[in-house]
Structure formats: structure tokens, C-alpha cells
Amino acid sequence: QVQLVESGGGLVQTGESLTLSCVGSGSIVNIKVMGWYRQPPGKKRELIAGINTASGTDYADSVKGRFTISRDNSKNAFYLRMDRLQPEDTAVYFCNACMDPEYEHTCLGPWGQGTQVTVSS
């Protein structure tokens, strides 16, 4: 089972951009569906973006038009490009391979520590 580890978080100002990486411990070619999630302070983890080799990409309304999910099989990595960041995007960000990203119990790997994104106003 390929493990995914997220990285790339940091402290940015409102309006700036950041790209998160989700790198596999091995080849990600067989990962057909994965999701990016985030957990804001004091709130539950939520799905914000998903990528499916069969149906493409999907985004939560809160990030649609600002975030872009992608994959690079040659680098064994998924990415989340985040543009026009806002203070409400402050959260710990996670990635996971899932049968259906809408349902966390279908996710295949253990949840990692995530990567912290903090957006200052």
C-alpha cells in the first residue's frame, strides 16, 4: 500500500499563493482517486478537492476557482495549488487515497500529520 505524505505548508499573507505536495512512498499510478482535505482550528476535517482518473477533478465551493488539484505520476506526487489565499483557508491540510473521498472511511492509508497553512490578514 502506497503511503502519501503531505508537505509544503507555511505562513503566507492574504492574496498569496502556495502549492502543497502529496508524495507517495512508491508509484502512484494505481491510485485512481484521491482527495485533499483540511481541518481548520476547532473544526472537523473537510474534503476540499478530489481527483479521479475517470471523471476528473472536483472542488468544494469554498475553494472552487482558487485551488487546483493535479498529479504527476513521474514524480509520484499529487499537488494542490492554492491561489488568492484568505485567512479562512488557515487549516491543517491532508491528502489521502480513497475509494470515495466524500467518505473518509473509504480512505486507504493512515492519516498523516498534515501540513499547516496559515494565512495572515
mmCIF file of C-alpha atoms in Angstrom:
data_model
loop_
_atom_site.group_PDB
_atom_site.id
_atom_site.type_symbol
_atom_site.label_atom_id
_atom_site.label_comp_id
_atom_site.label_asym_id
_atom_site.label_seq_id
_atom_site.Cartn_x
_atom_site.Cartn_y
_atom_site.Cartn_z
ATOM 1 C CA GLN A 1 0.000 0.000 0.000
ATOM 2 C CA VAL A 2 1.478 3.332 -1.070
ATOM 3 C CA GLN A 3 1.608 5.852 1.732
ATOM 4 C CA LEU A 4 1.010 9.523 0.933
ATOM 5 C CA VAL A 5 2.770 12.287 2.848
ATOM 6 C CA GLU A 6 1.801 15.910 2.543
ATOM 7 C CA SER A 7 4.155 18.892 2.700
ATOM 8 C CA GLY A 8 4.564 22.457 1.548
ATOM 9 C CA GLY A 9 2.549 24.378 4.080
ATOM 10 C CA GLY A 10 3.634 27.650 5.578
ATOM 11 C CA LEU A 11 2.727 31.158 6.603
ATOM 12 C CA VAL A 12 1.546 33.447 3.826
ATOM 13 C CA GLN A 13 -0.290 36.724 3.528
ATOM 14 C CA THR A 14 -3.795 37.225 2.193
ATOM 15 C CA GLY A 15 -3.868 37.001 -1.579
ATOM 16 C CA GLU A 16 -0.687 34.994 -1.896
ATOM 17 C CA SER A 17 -0.268 31.511 -3.343
ATOM 18 C CA LEU A 18 1.065 28.217 -2.071
ATOM 19 C CA THR A 19 1.437 24.755 -3.565
ATOM 20 C CA LEU A 20 1.109 21.670 -1.393
ATOM 21 C CA SER A 21 2.625 18.344 -2.334
ATOM 22 C CA CYS A 22 1.392 14.857 -1.522
ATOM 23 C CA VAL A 23 4.169 12.404 -2.292
ATOM 24 C CA GLY A 24 3.799 8.653 -2.449
ATOM 25 C CA SER A 25 6.176 6.157 -0.868
ATOM 26 C CA GLY A 26 6.067 4.367 -4.209
ATOM 27 C CA SER A 27 4.387 4.606 -7.561
ATOM 28 C CA ILE A 28 1.028 6.376 -7.542
ATOM 29 C CA VAL A 29 -0.005 5.058 -10.936
ATOM 30 C CA ASN A 30 -2.551 2.721 -9.364
ATOM 31 C CA ILE A 31 -4.106 5.434 -7.199
ATOM 32 C CA LYS A 32 -7.183 6.326 -9.233
ATOM 33 C CA VAL A 33 -8.935 8.534 -6.710
ATOM 34 C CA MET A 34 -7.554 10.804 -4.025
ATOM 35 C CA GLY A 35 -8.608 13.809 -2.074
ATOM 36 C CA TRP A 36 -7.215 16.868 -0.366
ATOM 37 C CA TYR A 37 -8.769 17.692 2.980
ATOM 38 C CA ARG A 38 -8.328 20.404 5.542
ATOM 39 C CA GLN A 39 -9.106 20.867 9.212
ATOM 40 C CA PRO A 40 -9.485 24.473 10.365
ATOM 41 C CA PRO A 41 -8.803 25.245 14.034
ATOM 42 C CA GLY A 42 -11.570 23.846 16.208
ATOM 43 C CA LYS A 43 -13.459 22.322 13.298
ATOM 44 C CA LYS A 44 -13.851 18.935 11.668
ATOM 45 C CA ARG A 45 -11.799 17.783 8.732
ATOM 46 C CA GLU A 46 -13.467 18.509 5.403
ATOM 47 C CA LEU A 47 -12.941 17.452 1.815
ATOM 48 C CA ILE A 48 -11.937 20.363 -0.399
ATOM 49 C CA ALA A 49 -10.725 18.784 -3.637
ATOM 50 C CA GLY A 50 -10.671 15.430 -5.332
ATOM 51 C CA ILE A 51 -9.123 13.945 -8.432
ATOM 52 C CA ASN A 52 -10.385 10.866 -10.220
ATOM 53 C CA THR A 53 -8.702 9.429 -13.298
ATOM 54 C CA ALA A 54 -12.131 8.515 -14.680
ATOM 55 C CA SER A 55 -14.063 11.705 -14.016
ATOM 56 C CA GLY A 56 -11.553 14.498 -13.486
ATOM 57 C CA THR A 57 -11.441 16.978 -10.634
ATOM 58 C CA ASP A 58 -13.956 18.354 -8.199
ATOM 59 C CA TYR A 59 -13.819 21.135 -5.627
ATOM 60 C CA ALA A 60 -15.703 22.370 -2.621
ATOM 61 C CA ASP A 61 -17.492 25.647 -3.258
ATOM 62 C CA SER A 62 -15.217 27.368 -0.751
ATOM 63 C CA VAL A 63 -12.130 26.780 -2.915
ATOM 64 C CA LYS A 64 -13.559 26.475 -6.415
ATOM 65 C CA GLY A 65 -11.796 28.806 -8.820
ATOM 66 C CA ARG A 66 -8.879 29.377 -6.428
ATOM 67 C CA PHE A 67 -7.447 25.886 -5.829
ATOM 68 C CA THR A 68 -6.236 23.418 -8.450
ATOM 69 C CA ILE A 69 -5.547 19.749 -7.862
ATOM 70 C CA SER A 70 -3.182 17.854 -10.125
ATOM 71 C CA ARG A 71 -0.956 14.791 -10.286
ATOM 72 C CA ASP A 72 2.428 13.919 -11.724
ATOM 73 C CA ASN A 73 2.909 10.188 -11.946
ATOM 74 C CA SER A 74 6.564 10.633 -12.912
ATOM 75 C CA LYS A 75 7.189 12.284 -9.537
ATOM 76 C CA ASN A 76 4.799 10.015 -7.589
ATOM 77 C CA ALA A 77 3.036 13.129 -6.419
ATOM 78 C CA PHE A 78 -0.257 14.937 -6.217
ATOM 79 C CA TYR A 79 -0.399 18.694 -5.809
ATOM 80 C CA LEU A 80 -2.773 21.340 -4.563
ATOM 81 C CA ARG A 81 -2.108 24.764 -5.992
ATOM 82 C CA MET A 82 -3.790 27.399 -3.805
ATOM 83 C CA ASP A 83 -4.218 30.906 -5.161
ATOM 84 C CA ARG A 84 -5.738 34.051 -3.631
ATOM 85 C CA LEU A 85 -5.447 32.593 -0.157
ATOM 86 C CA GLN A 86 -7.701 34.000 2.534
ATOM 87 C CA PRO A 87 -7.493 33.862 6.343
ATOM 88 C CA GLU A 88 -10.357 31.333 6.327
ATOM 89 C CA ASP A 89 -8.092 28.955 4.422
ATOM 90 C CA THR A 90 -5.988 28.603 7.562
ATOM 91 C CA ALA A 91 -6.007 24.909 8.427
ATOM 92 C CA VAL A 92 -4.030 21.706 8.562
ATOM 93 C CA TYR A 93 -4.132 20.136 5.107
ATOM 94 C CA PHE A 94 -4.170 16.388 4.492
ATOM 95 C CA CYS A 95 -4.177 14.088 1.496
ATOM 96 C CA ASN A 96 -5.307 10.504 1.167
ATOM 97 C CA ALA A 97 -6.177 7.936 -1.448
ATOM 98 C CA CYS A 98 -9.818 6.971 -1.094
ATOM 99 C CA MET A 99 -12.389 4.841 -2.856
ATOM 100 C CA ASP A 100 -14.731 7.795 -2.483
ATOM 101 C CA PRO A 101 -13.182 10.942 -0.984
ATOM 102 C CA GLU A 102 -16.623 12.055 0.229
ATOM 103 C CA TYR A 103 -16.453 9.256 2.781
ATOM 104 C CA GLU A 104 -13.334 9.173 4.932
ATOM 105 C CA HIS A 105 -13.942 5.563 5.934
ATOM 106 C CA THR A 106 -13.154 4.630 2.327
ATOM 107 C CA CYS A 107 -9.691 6.167 2.525
ATOM 108 C CA LEU A 108 -6.941 3.615 2.180
ATOM 109 C CA GLY A 109 -3.988 4.997 4.048
ATOM 110 C CA PRO A 110 -3.440 6.188 7.587
ATOM 111 C CA TRP A 111 -3.958 9.897 8.173
ATOM 112 C CA GLY A 112 -0.641 11.694 8.484
ATOM 113 C CA GLN A 113 0.235 14.782 10.473
ATOM 114 C CA GLY A 114 -0.834 17.039 7.666
ATOM 115 C CA THR A 115 0.807 20.302 6.723
ATOM 116 C CA GLN A 116 -0.119 23.605 8.344
ATOM 117 C CA VAL A 117 -1.209 26.515 6.197
ATOM 118 C CA THR A 118 -1.623 29.842 7.939
ATOM 119 C CA VAL A 119 -2.904 32.882 6.085
ATOM 120 C CA SER A 120 -2.413 36.205 7.829
ATOM 121 C CA SER A 121 -4.655 39.171 7.159
#
